[in-house]
Amino acid sequence: MASARGAVVSSPPDTTGAVPPLLLGAAWYPEQWPEARWEADLALMEKAHLHVVRVGEFAWSSLEPTEDHYDLDWLERAINLAGKHGIYTVLGTPTATPPAWLTTKYPETLRIDENGRRDEHGNRLQYDWSNEKYRALSRGIVERLATRFGHNPYVIGWQIDNEISQTSTAEGARKQFQDWLQKRYGTLDALNARWTTSYWSQSYSDWSQIPIPKHGGVDSGNPGLLLCWRLFISDTWKSYLLNQINVIRPRADARQFITTNTMGFFQYYDHYITEDVLDLAAWDNYVPDGKVDPVWNGMAHDLTRGFKRKNFWIMETQPGFVNWSGVNPSLKKGDIRALVWHDIAHGADAVSFWQWRSALNGQEQYHGTLVGADGTPVPLYPEVQQVGAEFEKVGALLRGTQVQSQVAVLHSYESRWAIEWQPQSNKFDPLAEMARYYGPLHRATQAVDVVPPNVDLSMYKLVVAPALNLLTDADAKNLIAYVNGGGNLELTTRSGMKDGDNALYPERQPGPLASLLGGRVEQFYALKDAVPVEGDMLHSNASIWAELLSTSSPDTKVLLRYGKSNGWLDGQPAVISRRVGKGSITYVGTILDDAATATLTAHLLSEAHVTPASLVVPDGVEASVRSGPGGAVHFLINFSDKAQTIHLPKAMKDELGSGGKVSDLALPVSGVAILSESR
Ligand code: GLA
């Protein structure tokens, strides 16, 4: 820190309630710069219409230079100065980067990696997430921050740590895992039975014998052990977050949210468990290959929105390019604006760039920024400035609006893990299976929720469960109640195979849902070659995976059958469906190509009486809707490589353009339009 440690600037005015409805921002690290430079940076941010900074997240050594000696004055000056520029702060707790004094004095707080080696100072996330000493030291710094900033009017929220992800195989973690197992199973007999430890002589006669799975559980091992280790990791992250939340919450204004920044589809813990204790979901949206894929990006947004089932934040996004991929191409001109609006279209209320300016030294010197090493704007800056101005223009229109969906796609970490541990075909990707359905569903309805299988589903007309391999008793009951209540459920390949301990159900798939379906999976086959699939609805090809289905109930209908294949599958049912009162249950036993998946999806949407979107867009343009008390707001983004014209079903107000009503809309490459129906 080159700044003078002077007096704290005088108390700021109370600005509560003035926070703009849409926020554009950047990660700003004032501790890396002379204090004399702050004003120039903040003025440039203000000029780009940035209204939020993320501050403090890696600053532990500047905040507590030596044990129990704190210096928070500089941070208060930075926050208040930003506030004077109309810029609010999200305050990061600095626990992702423990200082050298800490790791030197308390080496036991360093994690032991998957290969049994103790991590070292100088990177990030080198702490042991289960270590009580580390938690106590974290509480110390967090308490100081919360006491000082819990009522600061410019601080609108808290970000705990940064991209929590690294675990530890230390002895202490192992002991906690054994205790966790004892709580879950009660007796070793129960654990041995649920994990079928008689297989390969794995039975345990003492809790202390139970290992952490080899390599931290990323590859092979007893399926029950692997599952429990990941669930333990998830619970331990939850208590890690709570360790800080319990310090912040009593010291902070209720208006200050508490969040942490997640990483899209990152899978090594169950985010539904950790998000439970947070106020707001937020993720870091990076496009390392420089090309936005609206289906995958949209699905990641909707996944994150599903964590809290409400609007979320983009806590980080790239100013052009990253530095951590093999080749780090920039998004093309115009695509940052398109990407930011894509975030908002799917329910984000804030987007923050990482980062404002690169530290002159440090591990990320090549990463994209908004100003260069010289402190002046980079070529991208005007594009960001444009988006910032647009946020100010349409913020009021979007206040209180949300994505409202008639359809949901189910997502389950446990099912993804179970398949990835025993894939049977290395071509089977559970997320690709999800995207295969998410794409046509979003295209048809322009609003899709992604939620876990244990939540209330009654508001959805159609629920699609791609590869829901692991189904707990409670999940199964929830799905049965949904269908009996008039809901339409579509299960796909590999669903209902395993129970809540990652053991095979002693029934054929879909296990506890088989009797509701009036049918079952007789056998599964990993495919090397494509298999024809045919029926009244379509003739197509299936690949990667095929399940031979059968019906046991006279009212279970066969929608598609396999053509000539490996002999076992020839002429056998591939997709079956049964009406249940006003609802239905469908089982899709194979992976159809994209066109056939779209046809089948259209059929199921129509059977479920899902209202089709009225605004039809050409291929390559994504349309999404947010709705609120003022009506629907449509977002149209041209992700194709040519200009597009869209004929609107009725005249709508062109909010980003002329502000007048339009019936036809011209969208250039990377173009964005926001259209409102009323007003
Ligand atoms: C992550 C981290 C940031 C930064 C970016 C770079 O998302 O949270 O601190 O390192 O990556 O892309």
XYZ file of C-alpha atoms and ligand atoms in Angstrom:
691
model
C 0.000 0.000 0.000
C 1.579 3.242 -1.086
C -1.150 5.418 0.397
C -0.756 7.587 3.459
C -2.607 6.160 6.446
C -4.522 9.324 7.214
C -7.792 10.243 8.825
C -11.038 8.646 7.764
C -13.115 10.824 5.429
C -16.144 12.330 7.103
C -19.338 10.271 7.364
C -21.123 9.844 4.038
C -24.763 10.810 3.533
C -27.446 8.130 3.823
C -28.127 7.029 0.276
C -30.231 3.984 1.135
C -32.934 3.431 -1.442
C -31.169 5.279 -4.246
C -29.404 2.220 -5.650
C -30.082 1.971 -9.415
C -32.177 -1.055 -10.457
C -29.529 -2.210 -12.938
C -25.905 -1.959 -11.929
C -22.827 -2.104 -14.082
C -19.531 -2.305 -12.270
C -15.980 -3.565 -11.957
C -13.632 -5.227 -9.518
C -11.412 -2.500 -8.106
C -8.385 -3.108 -5.912
C -7.484 0.271 -4.375
C -4.850 -1.385 -2.185
C -2.786 -2.034 -5.318
C -2.521 1.675 -6.214
C -1.334 4.914 -4.658
C -4.243 6.671 -3.031
C -3.574 9.708 -5.208
C -4.686 7.621 -8.195
C -8.104 6.627 -6.828
C -9.902 9.792 -7.831
C -8.844 9.432 -11.499
C -10.005 5.809 -11.605
C -13.342 6.595 -10.006
C -13.916 9.527 -12.355
C -13.326 7.204 -15.332
C -15.712 4.670 -13.835
C -18.339 7.345 -13.338
C -17.903 8.434 -16.956
C -18.621 4.838 -18.034
C -21.785 4.822 -15.880
C -20.394 2.183 -13.528
C -22.305 2.244 -10.271
C -20.769 -0.616 -8.332
C -17.270 -1.770 -7.387
C -16.164 -4.982 -5.766
C -13.539 -4.112 -3.217
C -11.443 -5.832 -0.600
C -11.761 -9.447 -1.676
C -8.021 -10.236 -1.747
C -6.793 -7.518 0.615
C -6.198 -9.406 3.853
C -2.521 -8.450 4.103
C -3.444 -4.772 3.656
C -6.288 -4.975 6.173
C -4.469 -6.981 8.839
C -0.764 -6.493 8.068
C 0.263 -8.411 11.181
C -1.770 -10.580 13.491
C -4.427 -8.587 15.330
C -3.203 -5.260 13.919
C -5.826 -3.909 11.615
C -5.856 -1.061 9.142
C -9.318 -0.448 7.736
C -9.082 3.300 7.307
C -7.842 3.171 3.731
C -10.741 0.912 2.815
C -13.241 3.296 4.347
C -11.730 6.175 2.422
C -11.891 4.176 -0.821
C -15.515 3.144 -0.273
C -16.625 6.661 0.622
C -14.751 8.222 -2.272
C -16.392 5.763 -4.656
C -19.733 6.663 -3.094
C -19.155 10.311 -3.907
C -18.894 9.248 -7.541
C -22.263 7.477 -7.351
C -20.547 4.110 -7.056
C -21.723 1.545 -4.497
C -19.540 -1.160 -3.010
C -19.814 -4.885 -2.637
C -17.341 -5.706 0.065
C -15.456 -8.946 -0.324
C -14.214 -10.805 2.708
C -10.530 -11.431 2.022
C -10.369 -15.054 3.110
C -9.471 -16.480 -0.319
C -5.952 -15.110 0.185
C -4.549 -15.645 3.678
C -1.521 -13.436 4.389
C 1.999 -14.788 4.767
C 2.142 -14.134 8.536
C -0.892 -16.357 8.930
C 0.227 -19.333 6.897
C 3.709 -19.125 8.403
C 2.478 -19.058 11.975
C -0.396 -21.505 11.440
C 0.739 -23.920 8.710
C -2.014 -26.305 9.795
C -4.493 -23.945 8.096
C -3.029 -24.808 4.679
C -4.870 -27.428 2.706
C -3.452 -30.824 1.871
C -4.054 -31.384 -1.816
C -5.333 -34.509 -3.588
C -1.782 -35.882 -3.784
C -1.147 -35.448 -0.084
C 1.005 -32.319 -0.423
C 0.571 -29.241 1.755
C -0.300 -26.142 -0.312
C 1.918 -23.072 -0.171
C 1.595 -19.348 0.281
C 1.421 -17.116 -2.765
C -1.591 -18.286 -4.731
C -5.237 -18.385 -3.691
C -7.557 -20.750 -1.886
C -4.622 -22.460 -0.215
C -6.515 -22.747 3.065
C -8.142 -25.873 4.455
C -11.888 -25.204 4.322
C -12.539 -27.493 7.276
C -9.842 -26.093 9.556
C -11.160 -24.568 12.786
C -8.135 -22.324 13.297
C -8.584 -20.861 9.829
C -12.238 -20.261 10.558
C -11.376 -18.484 13.803
C -8.834 -16.264 12.038
C -11.401 -15.537 9.323
C -13.951 -14.514 11.931
C -11.419 -12.051 13.325
C -10.971 -10.062 10.135
C -14.611 -10.398 9.077
C -15.818 -9.096 12.433
C -13.672 -5.976 12.014
C -15.032 -5.424 8.514
C -18.655 -5.998 9.481
C -18.384 -3.714 12.507
C -16.884 -0.945 10.418
C -18.965 -1.300 7.250
C -22.205 -2.995 8.297
C -23.978 0.368 8.302
C -21.997 2.167 5.637
C -24.645 3.474 3.213
C -22.456 2.866 0.188
C -21.912 -0.795 1.015
C -24.822 -2.649 -0.551
C -23.660 -6.178 -0.045
C -21.036 -8.685 0.990
C -19.244 -11.292 -1.041
C -17.815 -14.093 1.050
C -14.431 -15.351 -0.093
C -13.980 -15.879 -3.829
C -15.007 -18.829 -5.991
C -14.935 -21.307 -3.124
C -13.771 -24.604 -4.557
C -10.608 -26.160 -3.122
C -10.918 -28.837 -0.506
C -8.396 -30.615 1.659
C -7.504 -34.182 2.444
C -5.931 -33.297 5.805
C -6.405 -35.638 8.784
C -8.723 -33.105 10.417
C -11.008 -33.122 7.384
C -11.001 -36.907 7.389
C -12.037 -37.033 11.046
C -14.839 -34.544 10.387
C -15.941 -36.665 7.435
C -16.089 -39.755 9.646
C -18.155 -37.850 12.218
C -20.424 -36.596 9.443
C -20.939 -40.190 8.283
C -21.738 -41.305 11.801
C -24.431 -38.632 11.982
C -25.837 -39.646 8.617
C -25.912 -43.397 9.165
C -26.001 -43.840 12.921
C -24.369 -47.261 12.841
C -21.624 -48.889 10.842
C -24.023 -51.699 10.006
C -26.290 -49.186 8.284
C -23.376 -47.623 6.392
C -22.006 -51.010 5.347
C -25.427 -52.050 4.108
C -26.175 -48.835 2.231
C -22.743 -48.854 0.573
C -22.773 -52.636 -0.051
C -19.283 -52.791 1.422
C -19.234 -56.585 1.227
C -18.294 -55.904 -2.402
C -14.471 -56.142 -2.680
C -14.176 -56.562 1.087
C -14.759 -52.898 1.854
C -16.659 -53.420 5.133
C -15.748 -51.131 8.037
C -15.617 -52.213 11.672
C -14.587 -48.810 13.022
C -15.458 -45.276 11.842
C -11.776 -44.354 11.847
C -11.128 -46.824 9.011
C -13.180 -44.829 6.533
C -10.939 -43.006 4.061
C -11.297 -39.853 2.040
C -11.680 -41.225 -1.497
C -8.491 -41.476 -3.511
C -7.498 -38.252 -5.337
C -10.135 -36.343 -3.390
C -12.900 -38.353 -5.041
C -12.543 -37.137 -8.601
C -12.266 -40.602 -10.095
C -13.112 -44.071 -8.859
C -14.171 -45.589 -5.569
C -17.179 -46.969 -3.770
C -20.170 -44.990 -5.147
C -21.609 -44.445 -1.658
C -18.272 -43.177 -0.353
C -17.803 -40.892 -3.363
C -21.285 -39.434 -2.982
C -20.931 -38.889 0.754
C -17.558 -37.205 0.356
C -19.083 -34.683 -2.085
C -22.068 -34.138 0.206
C -19.678 -33.652 3.113
C -17.702 -31.147 1.002
C -20.967 -29.304 0.298
C -22.015 -29.230 3.945
C -18.535 -28.095 4.943
C -18.684 -25.229 2.436
C -22.055 -24.351 3.879
C -20.633 -24.167 7.390
C -17.610 -22.292 5.998
C -19.982 -19.639 4.620
C -22.050 -19.633 7.799
C -18.892 -19.069 9.826
C -18.669 -15.629 8.205
C -22.386 -14.975 7.719
C -22.977 -15.411 11.449
C -20.442 -12.667 12.062
C -21.687 -10.274 9.365
C -25.458 -10.591 9.690
C -25.877 -9.272 13.249
C -23.558 -6.361 12.467
C -24.949 -5.401 9.067
C -28.030 -3.549 7.881
C -30.733 -5.865 6.554
C -30.485 -4.102 3.174
C -26.919 -5.419 2.735
C -27.083 -8.764 0.959
C -24.643 -11.604 1.516
C -23.519 -13.656 -1.449
C -20.574 -15.549 -2.870
C -19.495 -15.821 -6.482
C -19.926 -19.239 -8.086
C -18.652 -20.640 -11.371
C -21.500 -21.708 -13.611
C -21.552 -25.468 -13.920
C -18.670 -26.040 -11.502
C -19.624 -29.309 -9.939
C -17.472 -30.325 -6.980
C -20.069 -29.412 -4.416
C -23.861 -29.213 -4.389
C -24.639 -25.523 -4.729
C -28.248 -26.024 -3.650
C -26.849 -26.875 -0.214
C -24.550 -23.846 0.022
C -26.866 -21.278 -1.550
C -29.411 -22.029 1.125
C -27.584 -19.742 3.547
C -27.048 -16.841 1.118
C -29.340 -13.939 0.224
C -28.390 -13.650 -3.411
C -26.936 -15.932 -6.081
C -24.081 -14.606 -8.193
C -21.824 -16.199 -10.780
C -18.715 -15.372 -12.755
C -19.492 -15.475 -16.443
C -16.411 -16.097 -18.544
C -16.276 -17.001 -22.217
C -12.668 -18.169 -22.582
C -12.966 -19.040 -26.280
C -14.336 -15.592 -27.097
C -17.578 -16.861 -28.626
C -20.848 -16.601 -26.706
C -23.048 -19.678 -27.000
C -26.519 -18.447 -26.020
C -27.770 -21.929 -25.123
C -24.947 -22.799 -22.725
C -24.637 -19.279 -21.397
C -28.406 -19.030 -20.953
C -28.523 -22.381 -19.201
C -25.789 -21.286 -16.774
C -27.742 -18.099 -16.028
C -30.913 -20.054 -15.440
C -29.069 -22.550 -13.249
C -27.815 -19.688 -11.086
C -31.244 -18.036 -11.018
C -32.600 -21.358 -9.796
C -30.302 -21.348 -6.741
C -32.472 -18.778 -4.988
C -35.309 -18.831 -7.541
C -34.995 -15.096 -8.014
C -32.866 -12.536 -9.848
C -29.123 -12.881 -9.503
C -25.865 -11.048 -10.180
C -22.998 -11.519 -12.571
C -20.206 -10.875 -10.129
C -17.467 -11.137 -12.757
C -17.312 -11.058 -16.519
C -14.472 -10.570 -18.932
C -13.583 -7.221 -20.429
C -12.887 -8.822 -23.813
C -10.687 -11.742 -22.875
C -9.242 -13.835 -20.063
C -5.694 -14.985 -19.419
C -6.175 -18.544 -18.210
C -7.102 -20.549 -21.296
C -4.808 -22.119 -23.911
C -5.448 -19.292 -26.356
C -7.330 -16.288 -25.009
C -9.192 -14.631 -27.891
C -11.263 -11.513 -27.330
C -14.992 -11.365 -27.835
C -15.544 -9.418 -31.020
C -16.572 -5.780 -30.998
C -20.203 -5.552 -29.914
C -20.267 -8.936 -28.183
C -19.517 -7.605 -24.705
C -22.654 -5.497 -24.982
C -24.545 -8.544 -26.291
C -23.175 -10.684 -23.457
C -24.135 -8.167 -20.775
C -27.664 -7.865 -22.117
C -27.863 -11.649 -22.305
C -27.084 -11.663 -18.573
C -29.893 -9.200 -17.876
C -32.336 -10.970 -20.208
C -31.961 -14.125 -18.114
C -32.562 -12.372 -14.804
C -29.328 -10.674 -13.724
C -29.733 -7.273 -12.085
C -26.036 -6.401 -12.026
C -22.948 -7.140 -14.100
C -19.466 -6.469 -12.835
C -16.334 -6.669 -14.971
C -13.228 -8.367 -13.741
C -11.281 -6.211 -13.551
C -10.894 -2.439 -13.799
C -7.099 -2.342 -14.208
C -4.431 -5.034 -13.990
C -2.120 -4.927 -11.043
C 1.320 -4.017 -12.370
C 2.601 -7.271 -10.977
C 0.839 -10.458 -9.951
C -0.368 -13.559 -11.764
C -2.915 -11.978 -14.108
C -1.047 -9.325 -16.063
C -2.527 -10.305 -19.437
C -6.207 -10.422 -18.445
C -8.686 -8.046 -20.107
C -9.370 -4.764 -18.272
C -11.264 -1.529 -18.827
C -8.195 0.692 -18.499
C -4.664 -0.226 -19.501
C -1.507 -0.419 -17.409
C -1.143 3.326 -18.120
C -4.524 4.032 -16.507
C -6.274 5.249 -19.669
C -9.262 3.563 -21.372
C -8.729 0.508 -23.604
C -10.631 0.224 -26.932
C -13.462 -1.661 -25.190
C -14.199 1.196 -22.772
C -16.689 3.062 -25.074
C -18.698 -0.154 -25.535
C -18.947 -0.553 -21.779
C -19.821 3.122 -21.497
C -22.660 2.568 -23.966
C -24.028 -0.345 -21.932
C -23.752 1.751 -18.773
C -25.791 4.527 -20.375
C -28.344 1.957 -21.540
C -28.633 0.543 -18.013
C -29.528 4.028 -16.815
C -32.017 4.437 -19.657
C -34.023 1.234 -19.164
C -33.352 0.547 -15.481
C -36.731 1.857 -14.353
C -38.518 -0.282 -16.946
C -36.831 -3.411 -15.628
C -37.242 -2.676 -11.926
C -39.236 -5.506 -10.342
C -39.226 -7.681 -13.462
C -38.305 -11.363 -13.391
C -38.143 -14.349 -15.667
C -41.454 -16.196 -15.366
C -41.482 -19.708 -16.794
C -44.091 -22.302 -17.537
C -41.452 -24.965 -17.970
C -38.585 -26.187 -15.846
C -35.543 -28.321 -16.504
C -34.387 -30.308 -13.492
C -30.734 -30.212 -12.535
C -29.138 -32.465 -9.952
C -25.486 -32.418 -8.901
C -25.821 -35.910 -7.488
C -27.045 -37.285 -10.823
C -24.206 -35.587 -12.690
C -21.674 -37.024 -10.239
C -23.163 -40.504 -10.396
C -22.937 -40.603 -14.190
C -19.500 -39.076 -14.335
C -18.123 -41.644 -11.870
C -19.494 -44.542 -13.929
C -20.211 -43.120 -17.397
C -20.456 -46.431 -19.264
C -19.975 -44.330 -22.390
C -17.426 -41.545 -22.305
C -19.568 -39.812 -24.905
C -22.423 -39.401 -22.429
C -22.311 -35.901 -20.969
C -25.153 -35.146 -18.532
C -24.868 -31.430 -19.149
C -24.996 -31.897 -22.919
C -28.136 -33.959 -22.346
C -29.575 -31.048 -20.395
C -28.614 -28.530 -23.090
C -30.204 -30.724 -25.754
C -33.597 -30.095 -24.124
C -32.949 -26.649 -22.714
C -32.232 -25.257 -26.217
C -35.579 -26.088 -27.870
C -37.510 -25.376 -24.658
C -36.042 -21.898 -24.428
C -36.555 -21.271 -28.096
C -40.230 -22.205 -27.840
C -41.057 -20.417 -24.583
C -38.278 -17.785 -24.223
C -38.189 -18.384 -20.465
C -37.014 -21.588 -18.774
C -36.321 -22.298 -15.124
C -33.560 -24.671 -14.052
C -34.314 -26.064 -10.608
C -33.470 -29.074 -8.435
C -35.903 -32.012 -8.148
C -36.897 -31.317 -4.537
C -38.682 -27.985 -4.944
C -42.356 -27.166 -5.460
C -42.989 -27.760 -9.160
C -46.713 -27.088 -9.200
C -46.378 -23.782 -11.111
C -44.903 -25.546 -14.144
C -46.925 -27.038 -16.965
C -43.982 -29.122 -18.144
C -40.952 -30.390 -16.224
C -38.103 -32.040 -18.107
C -35.697 -34.198 -16.119
C -32.638 -34.962 -18.240
C -30.650 -37.965 -17.017
C -32.006 -37.809 -13.477
C -29.908 -40.800 -12.544
C -29.945 -40.475 -8.769
C -33.371 -40.053 -7.264
C -33.843 -39.813 -3.511
C -37.085 -41.057 -1.965
C -38.120 -37.471 -1.292
C -37.395 -36.418 -4.899
C -39.394 -39.362 -6.216
C -42.359 -38.471 -3.985
C -42.150 -34.857 -5.147
C -42.229 -35.882 -8.816
C -45.097 -38.325 -8.274
C -47.097 -35.604 -6.477
C -46.364 -33.204 -9.334
C -47.735 -35.606 -11.954
C -50.717 -36.613 -9.814
C -51.441 -32.914 -9.373
C -51.749 -32.458 -13.136
C -48.117 -31.789 -14.082
C -46.384 -33.179 -17.157
C -43.061 -34.847 -16.452
C -40.550 -35.935 -19.087
C -37.736 -38.167 -17.896
C -34.822 -38.925 -20.171
C -32.148 -41.588 -20.406
C -30.631 -43.065 -17.256
C -33.298 -41.609 -14.973
C -34.360 -43.273 -11.739
C -31.518 -45.778 -11.630
C -29.945 -44.999 -8.256
C -31.131 -44.136 -4.771
C -30.050 -41.482 -2.292
C -26.917 -43.470 -1.399
C -25.841 -43.874 -5.025
C -26.829 -47.556 -4.871
C -28.756 -49.229 -7.659
C -32.476 -49.399 -7.020
C -33.474 -53.031 -6.689
C -36.042 -52.275 -9.415
C -35.559 -51.421 -13.039
C -35.469 -47.783 -14.090
C -37.096 -45.427 -13.447
C -37.203 -47.135 -10.021
C -39.831 -45.513 -7.812
C -41.451 -43.871 -10.862
C -41.885 -47.094 -12.837
C -45.386 -47.885 -11.644
C -46.590 -44.337 -12.354
C -45.086 -44.657 -15.839
C -46.623 -48.065 -16.403
C -43.395 -49.085 -18.028
C -39.722 -49.577 -17.408
C -36.240 -49.933 -18.837
C -35.530 -53.574 -19.693
C -31.901 -52.952 -20.599
C -29.526 -50.100 -21.419
C -26.984 -50.086 -24.266
C -24.034 -47.780 -24.859
C -24.011 -47.163 -28.619
C -21.092 -46.953 -30.979
C -23.229 -46.466 -34.086
C -26.383 -44.475 -34.691
C -29.699 -46.292 -34.326
C -32.840 -45.394 -36.319
C -35.835 -44.213 -34.297
C -39.265 -43.954 -35.805
C -42.893 -43.205 -35.066
C -45.829 -41.117 -36.281
C -44.114 -38.000 -35.039
C -40.684 -38.400 -36.617
C -38.051 -40.587 -38.233
C -34.592 -39.902 -36.994
C -31.408 -41.294 -35.524
C -30.399 -41.868 -31.950
C -26.852 -42.057 -30.686
C -24.632 -42.609 -27.624
C -27.223 -44.330 -25.431
C -30.314 -46.462 -25.981
C -32.632 -48.026 -23.446
C -34.958 -50.826 -24.420
C -38.307 -49.855 -22.873
C -41.405 -51.884 -22.158
C -44.945 -51.022 -21.124
C -46.856 -52.758 -18.357
C -49.998 -50.692 -18.390
C -52.554 -50.690 -21.228
C -52.707 -46.877 -21.196
C -48.962 -46.377 -21.552
C -48.397 -45.457 -25.192
C -45.341 -46.045 -27.319
C -44.430 -42.767 -29.059
C -41.254 -43.915 -30.807
C -39.597 -47.247 -31.536
C -36.087 -48.247 -32.514
C -35.475 -49.392 -36.064
C -33.027 -52.103 -37.066
C -30.067 -52.027 -34.759
C -28.185 -54.489 -32.539
C -30.984 -57.031 -32.585
C -31.933 -56.354 -28.953
C -33.386 -52.975 -29.753
C -34.992 -53.748 -33.119
C -38.638 -52.679 -33.106
C -38.624 -52.047 -29.342
C -40.089 -48.956 -27.596
C -37.734 -45.960 -27.342
C -40.140 -43.352 -25.961
C -43.235 -44.140 -23.898
C -45.827 -41.902 -22.321
C -48.808 -42.256 -20.028
C -51.558 -39.821 -19.139
C -52.207 -39.602 -15.402
C -55.396 -37.665 -14.686
C -54.748 -34.202 -16.095
C -51.004 -34.775 -16.083
C -48.629 -37.155 -17.799
C -45.305 -38.935 -17.493
C -43.046 -39.607 -20.467
C -39.795 -41.559 -20.618
C -37.313 -40.910 -23.420
C -34.893 -43.823 -23.538
C -32.387 -42.506 -26.015
C -30.502 -39.461 -27.247
C -32.244 -38.085 -30.305
C -30.560 -35.731 -32.731
C -31.276 -32.012 -32.365
C -34.089 -31.867 -34.938
C -35.880 -34.865 -33.424
C -35.407 -33.532 -29.892
C -37.005 -30.262 -31.032
C -39.956 -32.134 -32.611
C -40.499 -34.262 -29.515
C -40.198 -31.194 -27.283
C -42.750 -29.304 -29.393
C -45.135 -32.251 -29.038
C -44.733 -32.358 -25.249
C -45.116 -28.569 -24.940
C -48.337 -28.712 -26.896
C -49.691 -31.687 -24.899
C -48.884 -29.762 -21.711
C -50.718 -26.681 -23.055
C -47.689 -24.461 -22.670
C -48.403 -21.086 -24.275
C -46.039 -20.680 -27.212
C -44.095 -17.423 -27.450
C -45.835 -14.924 -29.712
C -42.649 -13.246 -30.833
C -40.974 -15.511 -33.369
C -37.291 -14.914 -34.108
C -35.006 -16.291 -36.821
C -32.261 -18.812 -36.030
C -29.291 -17.180 -34.395
C -31.387 -14.567 -32.586
C -32.211 -15.237 -28.958
C -35.451 -13.885 -27.551
C -36.052 -13.807 -23.788
C -38.673 -12.232 -21.599
C -38.742 -10.628 -18.167
C -42.130 -9.769 -16.765
C -43.325 -7.520 -13.995
C -46.200 -5.365 -12.910
C -45.717 -3.167 -15.999
C -46.018 -6.117 -18.386
C -43.529 -8.074 -20.461
C -40.143 -6.810 -21.580
C -38.584 -8.675 -24.514
C -34.859 -8.966 -25.157
C -33.712 -9.795 -28.676
C -30.025 -10.462 -29.242
C -28.465 -11.313 -32.575
C -25.799 -13.945 -31.929
C -25.631 -14.934 -35.621
C -23.032 -13.666 -38.049
C -25.486 -11.807 -40.266
C -27.952 -8.939 -39.905
C -31.504 -10.090 -39.120
C -34.982 -8.660 -39.501
C -37.715 -9.560 -37.054
C -41.408 -9.057 -37.751
C -43.132 -8.348 -34.480
C -46.611 -9.737 -33.794
C -47.705 -6.229 -32.809
C -46.100 -2.811 -32.553
C -43.823 -2.529 -29.520
C -41.765 0.213 -27.979
C -38.103 0.099 -28.987
C -36.579 0.970 -25.636
C -32.884 1.044 -26.565
C -33.455 2.557 -30.002
C -35.741 5.384 -31.014
C -38.085 4.952 -28.058
C -40.973 4.877 -30.559
C -43.167 1.942 -31.571
C -41.834 -0.506 -34.154
C -43.405 -3.432 -36.018
C -40.307 -4.586 -37.856
C -36.932 -4.614 -36.286
C -33.528 -4.684 -37.941
C -30.855 -6.273 -35.769
C -27.229 -5.976 -36.880
C -24.659 -8.617 -35.929
C -24.362 -8.547 -32.099
C -27.350 -6.197 -32.058
C -29.591 -5.957 -29.001
C -33.179 -4.726 -28.824
C -35.374 -4.310 -25.777
C -39.077 -4.110 -26.542
C -41.900 -3.353 -24.191
C -45.554 -4.090 -24.804
C -47.270 -1.576 -22.578
C -46.395 2.033 -21.727
C -11.774 -15.703 -11.359
C -11.485 -14.925 -10.100
C -10.984 -13.523 -10.359
C -10.028 -13.510 -11.514
C -10.722 -14.083 -12.719
C -9.918 -14.015 -13.990
O -13.067 -15.628 -11.768
O -12.590 -14.845 -9.254
O -10.364 -13.061 -9.193
O -8.913 -14.268 -11.200
O -10.990 -15.431 -12.475
O -10.652 -14.457 -15.100
